[in-house]
Amino acid sequence: MRKKIKIEVVSDVVCPWCYIGKRRLEKAMGEVSDQFEFEVSYLPFELNPDMPKEGKNQKEHLVSKFGGEDRYHQLTKHVSSVAAEEGLRFDLEKQNRTPNTRDAHRVIWFAKRFGKQEAVKEALLTAYFEKGIDLTRQENLIEMASQSGLDVERVKKLLDSEEGNVEVAYLEQINHQRKISGVPFYIINEKYGVSGAQPSEAFMNMFVQISSPQKGDA
């Protein structure tokens, strides 16, 4: 019988290392799927909680954040190169807007009750980093959710209301109480914390380690 491992992933849809970490985690889980059964869920983290609803020009925002255009090009080139090693095709020049991600997190939260959370998360990450899709636009969020198997009218109703705002804020508060200040962050079996987009081998080693009998265990 395979041992069950629960993984809660704290991340944002505009975090490149969260996408890279997702691929590395998936690779690790695939390599040890004969030993373990995984339950993965996604928790919200807003890198830019004060971002206006209409978002900002992505390049201008990142140039300001990184301290200059040279540094912007250096970091985006590096992260795109690392992403390519994981089979991801980042096209940051195609992306014009850095969005406020609260609505995206509400859709991800909503998707969990239908077993579509991973699909929605993947669709949003792909949309932002590879396709240049503007996630400030409600119709694009709806389209990504629809492609992931969610009902269009139900998602539209969600986004036209305040549903999920309290729940997302509550989950973010829990993460704050856990002292999580950066993403991606992984909570394994509600006990072990792993920070950063670790190599797949590191995840695999941890799965084996935490599943092995400890001294004093019966």
C-alpha positions as a Markdown table, in Angstrom:
| # | Residue | x | y | z |
|---|---|---|---|---|
| 1 | Met | 0.0 | 0.0 | 0.0 |
| 2 | Arg | 1.3 | 3.4 | -0.9 |
| 3 | Lys | 1.8 | 5.9 | 1.8 |
| 4 | Lys | -0.2 | 9.1 | 1.6 |
| 5 | Ile | 1.5 | 12.5 | 1.6 |
| 6 | Lys | -0.4 | 15.8 | 1.9 |
| 7 | Ile | 1.2 | 18.9 | 0.3 |
| 8 | Glu | -0.2 | 22.4 | 0.7 |
| 9 | Val | 1.5 | 24.8 | -1.8 |
| 10 | Val | 1.5 | 28.5 | -0.9 |
| 11 | Ser | 2.0 | 30.5 | -4.1 |
| 12 | Asp | 0.9 | 33.3 | -6.4 |
| 13 | Val | 0.1 | 33.1 | -10.1 |
| 14 | Val | 2.5 | 35.9 | -10.9 |
| 15 | Cys | 5.5 | 34.3 | -9.2 |
| 16 | Pro | 7.8 | 32.7 | -11.7 |
| 17 | Trp | 9.5 | 30.5 | -9.1 |
| 18 | Cys | 6.1 | 29.2 | -8.1 |
| 19 | Tyr | 5.6 | 27.9 | -11.7 |
| 20 | Ile | 9.1 | 26.4 | -11.7 |
| 21 | Gly | 8.6 | 24.9 | -8.3 |
| 22 | Lys | 5.3 | 23.4 | -9.5 |
| 23 | Arg | 7.1 | 21.6 | -12.3 |
| 24 | Arg | 9.8 | 20.3 | -10.0 |
| 25 | Leu | 7.3 | 19.1 | -7.5 |
| 26 | Glu | 5.3 | 17.3 | -10.2 |
| 27 | Lys | 8.5 | 15.6 | -11.5 |
| 28 | Ala | 9.4 | 14.5 | -8.0 |
| 29 | Met | 5.9 | 13.1 | -7.3 |
| 30 | Gly | 6.0 | 11.3 | -10.6 |
| 31 | Glu | 9.3 | 9.7 | -9.8 |
| 32 | Val | 8.1 | 8.2 | -6.5 |
| 33 | Ser | 4.4 | 7.6 | -7.5 |
| 34 | Asp | 4.9 | 3.8 | -6.9 |
| 35 | Gln | 5.7 | 4.5 | -3.2 |
| 36 | Phe | 3.4 | 7.4 | -2.4 |
| 37 | Glu | 0.0 | 8.8 | -3.0 |
| 38 | Phe | -0.2 | 12.6 | -3.0 |
| 39 | Glu | -2.9 | 15.1 | -2.1 |
| 40 | Val | -2.0 | 18.5 | -3.3 |
| 41 | Ser | -3.8 | 21.7 | -2.6 |
| 42 | Tyr | -3.0 | 25.4 | -3.2 |
| 43 | Leu | -3.1 | 28.2 | -0.7 |
| 44 | Pro | -3.1 | 31.9 | -1.6 |
| 45 | Phe | -0.3 | 34.4 | -1.3 |
| 46 | Glu | -0.4 | 37.9 | -2.9 |
| 47 | Leu | 3.0 | 39.2 | -3.9 |
| 48 | Asn | 1.5 | 42.6 | -4.6 |
| 49 | Pro | -1.5 | 42.9 | -2.3 |
| 50 | Asp | -1.7 | 46.7 | -2.9 |
| 51 | Met | -1.7 | 46.4 | -6.7 |
| 52 | Pro | -4.6 | 48.4 | -8.1 |
| 53 | Lys | -7.5 | 46.4 | -9.7 |
| 54 | Glu | -6.5 | 47.5 | -13.2 |
| 55 | Gly | -2.9 | 46.3 | -12.5 |
| 56 | Lys | 0.3 | 48.1 | -13.7 |
| 57 | Asn | 2.5 | 47.9 | -16.7 |
| 58 | Gln | 4.6 | 44.8 | -16.0 |
| 59 | Lys | 8.0 | 46.0 | -17.2 |
| 60 | Glu | 7.7 | 49.4 | -15.5 |
| 61 | His | 6.6 | 47.6 | -12.3 |
| 62 | Leu | 9.5 | 45.1 | -12.4 |
| 63 | Val | 12.1 | 47.7 | -13.4 |
| 64 | Ser | 11.1 | 49.7 | -10.3 |
| 65 | Lys | 11.0 | 46.7 | -8.1 |
| 66 | Phe | 14.4 | 45.4 | -9.2 |
| 67 | Gly | 16.1 | 48.7 | -9.2 |
| 68 | Gly | 16.8 | 49.4 | -12.9 |
| 69 | Glu | 16.3 | 48.1 | -16.4 |
| 70 | Asp | 19.7 | 46.3 | -16.5 |
| 71 | Arg | 18.8 | 44.4 | -13.4 |
| 72 | Tyr | 15.3 | 43.7 | -14.8 |
| 73 | His | 16.8 | 42.1 | -18.0 |
| 74 | Gln | 19.3 | 40.2 | -16.0 |
| 75 | Leu | 16.8 | 38.6 | -13.7 |
| 76 | Thr | 14.1 | 37.9 | -16.3 |
| 77 | Lys | 16.7 | 36.3 | -18.6 |
| 78 | His | 17.9 | 34.1 | -15.7 |
| 79 | Val | 14.5 | 33.0 | -14.5 |
| 80 | Ser | 13.4 | 32.3 | -18.1 |
| 81 | Ser | 16.5 | 30.1 | -18.6 |
| 82 | Val | 15.8 | 28.2 | -15.4 |
| 83 | Ala | 12.2 | 27.7 | -16.5 |
| 84 | Ala | 13.3 | 26.4 | -19.8 |
| 85 | Glu | 15.2 | 23.6 | -18.0 |
| 86 | Glu | 11.9 | 22.5 | -16.6 |
| 87 | Gly | 10.1 | 22.5 | -20.0 |
| 88 | Leu | 8.5 | 25.9 | -19.5 |
| 89 | Arg | 8.5 | 28.6 | -22.2 |
| 90 | Phe | 8.4 | 31.9 | -20.4 |
| 91 | Asp | 7.6 | 34.9 | -22.7 |
| 92 | Leu | 7.8 | 37.8 | -20.3 |
| 93 | Glu | 8.1 | 40.3 | -23.2 |
| 94 | Lys | 4.6 | 39.3 | -24.3 |
| 95 | Gln | 3.0 | 40.1 | -20.9 |
| 96 | Asn | 2.0 | 43.7 | -20.5 |
| 97 | Arg | 0.1 | 43.8 | -17.2 |
| 98 | Thr | 1.0 | 42.8 | -13.6 |
| 99 | Pro | -2.4 | 42.1 | -12.1 |
| 100 | Asn | -3.9 | 42.3 | -8.6 |
| 101 | Thr | -4.2 | 38.5 | -8.0 |
| 102 | Arg | -7.0 | 38.4 | -5.5 |
| 103 | Asp | -9.7 | 37.5 | -8.1 |
| 104 | Ala | -7.4 | 34.7 | -9.4 |
| 105 | His | -7.0 | 33.3 | -5.9 |
| 106 | Arg | -10.8 | 33.4 | -5.4 |
| 107 | Val | -11.2 | 31.3 | -8.6 |
| 108 | Ile | -8.5 | 28.9 | -7.4 |
| 109 | Trp | -10.2 | 28.7 | -4.0 |
| 110 | Phe | -13.6 | 28.1 | -5.7 |
| 111 | Ala | -12.1 | 25.4 | -8.0 |
| 112 | Lys | -11.1 | 23.2 | -5.0 |
| 113 | Arg | -14.7 | 22.1 | -4.2 |
| 114 | Phe | -15.0 | 20.7 | -7.7 |
| 115 | Gly | -11.6 | 19.0 | -7.8 |
| 116 | Lys | -10.3 | 21.4 | -10.4 |
| 117 | Gln | -7.9 | 23.4 | -8.4 |
| 118 | Glu | -4.7 | 22.1 | -10.0 |
| 119 | Ala | -6.1 | 22.6 | -13.5 |
| 120 | Val | -7.1 | 26.2 | -12.8 |
| 121 | Lys | -3.7 | 26.9 | -11.2 |
| 122 | Glu | -1.9 | 25.5 | -14.2 |
| 123 | Ala | -4.1 | 27.4 | -16.6 |
| 124 | Leu | -3.5 | 30.7 | -14.9 |
| 125 | Leu | 0.3 | 30.2 | -14.6 |
| 126 | Thr | 0.5 | 29.2 | -18.3 |
| 127 | Ala | -1.7 | 32.2 | -19.3 |
| 128 | Tyr | 0.5 | 34.7 | -17.5 |
| 129 | Phe | 4.0 | 33.4 | -18.1 |
| 130 | Glu | 3.7 | 31.7 | -21.5 |
| 131 | Lys | 0.8 | 33.3 | -23.4 |
| 132 | Gly | 0.9 | 36.9 | -22.2 |
| 133 | Ile | -2.8 | 36.9 | -21.2 |
| 134 | Asp | -4.0 | 39.9 | -19.2 |
| 135 | Leu | -5.3 | 38.5 | -15.9 |
| 136 | Thr | -6.7 | 41.9 | -14.9 |
| 137 | Arg | -9.6 | 41.2 | -17.2 |
| 138 | Gln | -12.4 | 39.2 | -15.8 |
| 139 | Glu | -13.3 | 37.5 | -19.1 |
| 140 | Asn | -9.8 | 36.0 | -19.2 |
| 141 | Leu | -10.1 | 34.6 | -15.7 |
| 142 | Ile | -13.5 | 33.1 | -16.7 |
| 143 | Glu | -12.0 | 31.6 | -19.9 |
| 144 | Met | -9.1 | 30.0 | -18.0 |
| 145 | Ala | -11.6 | 28.6 | -15.5 |
| 146 | Ser | -13.8 | 27.3 | -18.2 |
| 147 | Gln | -10.9 | 25.6 | -20.0 |
| 148 | Ser | -10.2 | 23.9 | -16.7 |
| 149 | Gly | -13.7 | 22.4 | -16.4 |
| 150 | Leu | -15.6 | 24.9 | -14.3 |
| 151 | Asp | -19.0 | 26.3 | -15.1 |
| 152 | Val | -18.8 | 29.6 | -16.9 |
| 153 | Glu | -21.9 | 31.2 | -15.3 |
| 154 | Arg | -20.9 | 30.0 | -11.8 |
| 155 | Val | -17.5 | 31.6 | -12.1 |
| 156 | Lys | -18.9 | 34.8 | -13.5 |
| 157 | Lys | -21.3 | 34.9 | -10.6 |
| 158 | Leu | -18.4 | 34.4 | -8.2 |
| 159 | Leu | -16.4 | 37.2 | -9.7 |
| 160 | Asp | -19.3 | 39.6 | -9.8 |
| 161 | Ser | -19.8 | 39.1 | -6.1 |
| 162 | Glu | -17.6 | 39.2 | -2.9 |
| 163 | Glu | -17.7 | 35.4 | -2.6 |
| 164 | Gly | -14.4 | 33.9 | -1.6 |
| 165 | Asn | -12.8 | 37.2 | -0.4 |
| 166 | Val | -13.2 | 36.4 | 3.3 |
| 167 | Glu | -12.0 | 32.9 | 2.8 |
| 168 | Val | -8.9 | 33.9 | 0.8 |
| 169 | Ala | -8.1 | 36.6 | 3.3 |
| 170 | Tyr | -8.4 | 34.0 | 6.1 |
| 171 | Leu | -6.1 | 31.6 | 4.4 |
| 172 | Glu | -3.6 | 34.4 | 3.9 |
| 173 | Gln | -3.8 | 35.3 | 7.5 |
| 174 | Ile | -3.0 | 31.7 | 8.5 |
| 175 | Asn | 0.0 | 31.8 | 6.3 |
| 176 | His | 1.1 | 35.0 | 7.9 |
| 177 | Gln | 0.8 | 33.4 | 11.3 |
| 178 | Arg | 2.9 | 30.6 | 10.0 |
| 179 | Lys | 5.6 | 33.2 | 9.3 |
| 180 | Ile | 5.5 | 32.5 | 5.6 |
| 181 | Ser | 6.9 | 35.7 | 4.0 |
| 182 | Gly | 7.9 | 34.3 | 0.5 |
| 183 | Val | 6.8 | 31.9 | -2.1 |
| 184 | Pro | 6.7 | 29.2 | -3.2 |
| 185 | Phe | 6.4 | 27.5 | 0.2 |
| 186 | Tyr | 5.3 | 23.9 | 0.8 |
| 187 | Ile | 3.7 | 22.5 | 3.9 |
| 188 | Ile | 4.0 | 18.7 | 3.9 |
| 189 | Asn | 1.8 | 16.5 | 6.1 |
| 190 | Glu | 0.8 | 19.7 | 8.1 |
| 191 | Lys | 4.1 | 19.5 | 9.8 |
| 192 | Tyr | 7.2 | 20.1 | 7.6 |
| 193 | Gly | 7.9 | 23.4 | 5.8 |
| 194 | Val | 9.9 | 23.7 | 2.7 |
| 195 | Ser | 10.8 | 27.1 | 1.3 |
| 196 | Gly | 11.7 | 27.8 | -2.4 |
| 197 | Ala | 11.6 | 26.0 | -5.7 |
| 198 | Gln | 13.7 | 23.1 | -4.5 |
| 199 | Pro | 15.2 | 20.7 | -7.1 |
| 200 | Ser | 13.1 | 17.6 | -7.7 |
| 201 | Glu | 15.7 | 15.4 | -6.0 |
| 202 | Ala | 15.3 | 17.4 | -2.8 |
| 203 | Phe | 11.5 | 16.8 | -2.8 |
| 204 | Met | 12.0 | 13.1 | -3.4 |
| 205 | Asn | 14.5 | 12.8 | -0.6 |
| 206 | Met | 12.2 | 14.6 | 1.8 |
| 207 | Phe | 9.3 | 12.4 | 0.9 |
| 208 | Val | 11.3 | 9.3 | 1.8 |
| 209 | Gln | 12.8 | 10.9 | 4.9 |
| 210 | Ile | 9.5 | 12.0 | 6.4 |
| 211 | Ser | 7.8 | 8.7 | 5.6 |
| 212 | Ser | 10.5 | 6.6 | 7.2 |
| 213 | Pro | 10.0 | 5.3 | 10.8 |
| 214 | Gln | 11.6 | 7.6 | 13.3 |
| 215 | Lys | 13.4 | 6.6 | 16.5 |
| 216 | Gly | 10.9 | 6.0 | 19.2 |
| 217 | Asp | 8.1 | 5.1 | 16.7 |
| 218 | Ala | 6.2 | 1.9 | 17.5 |
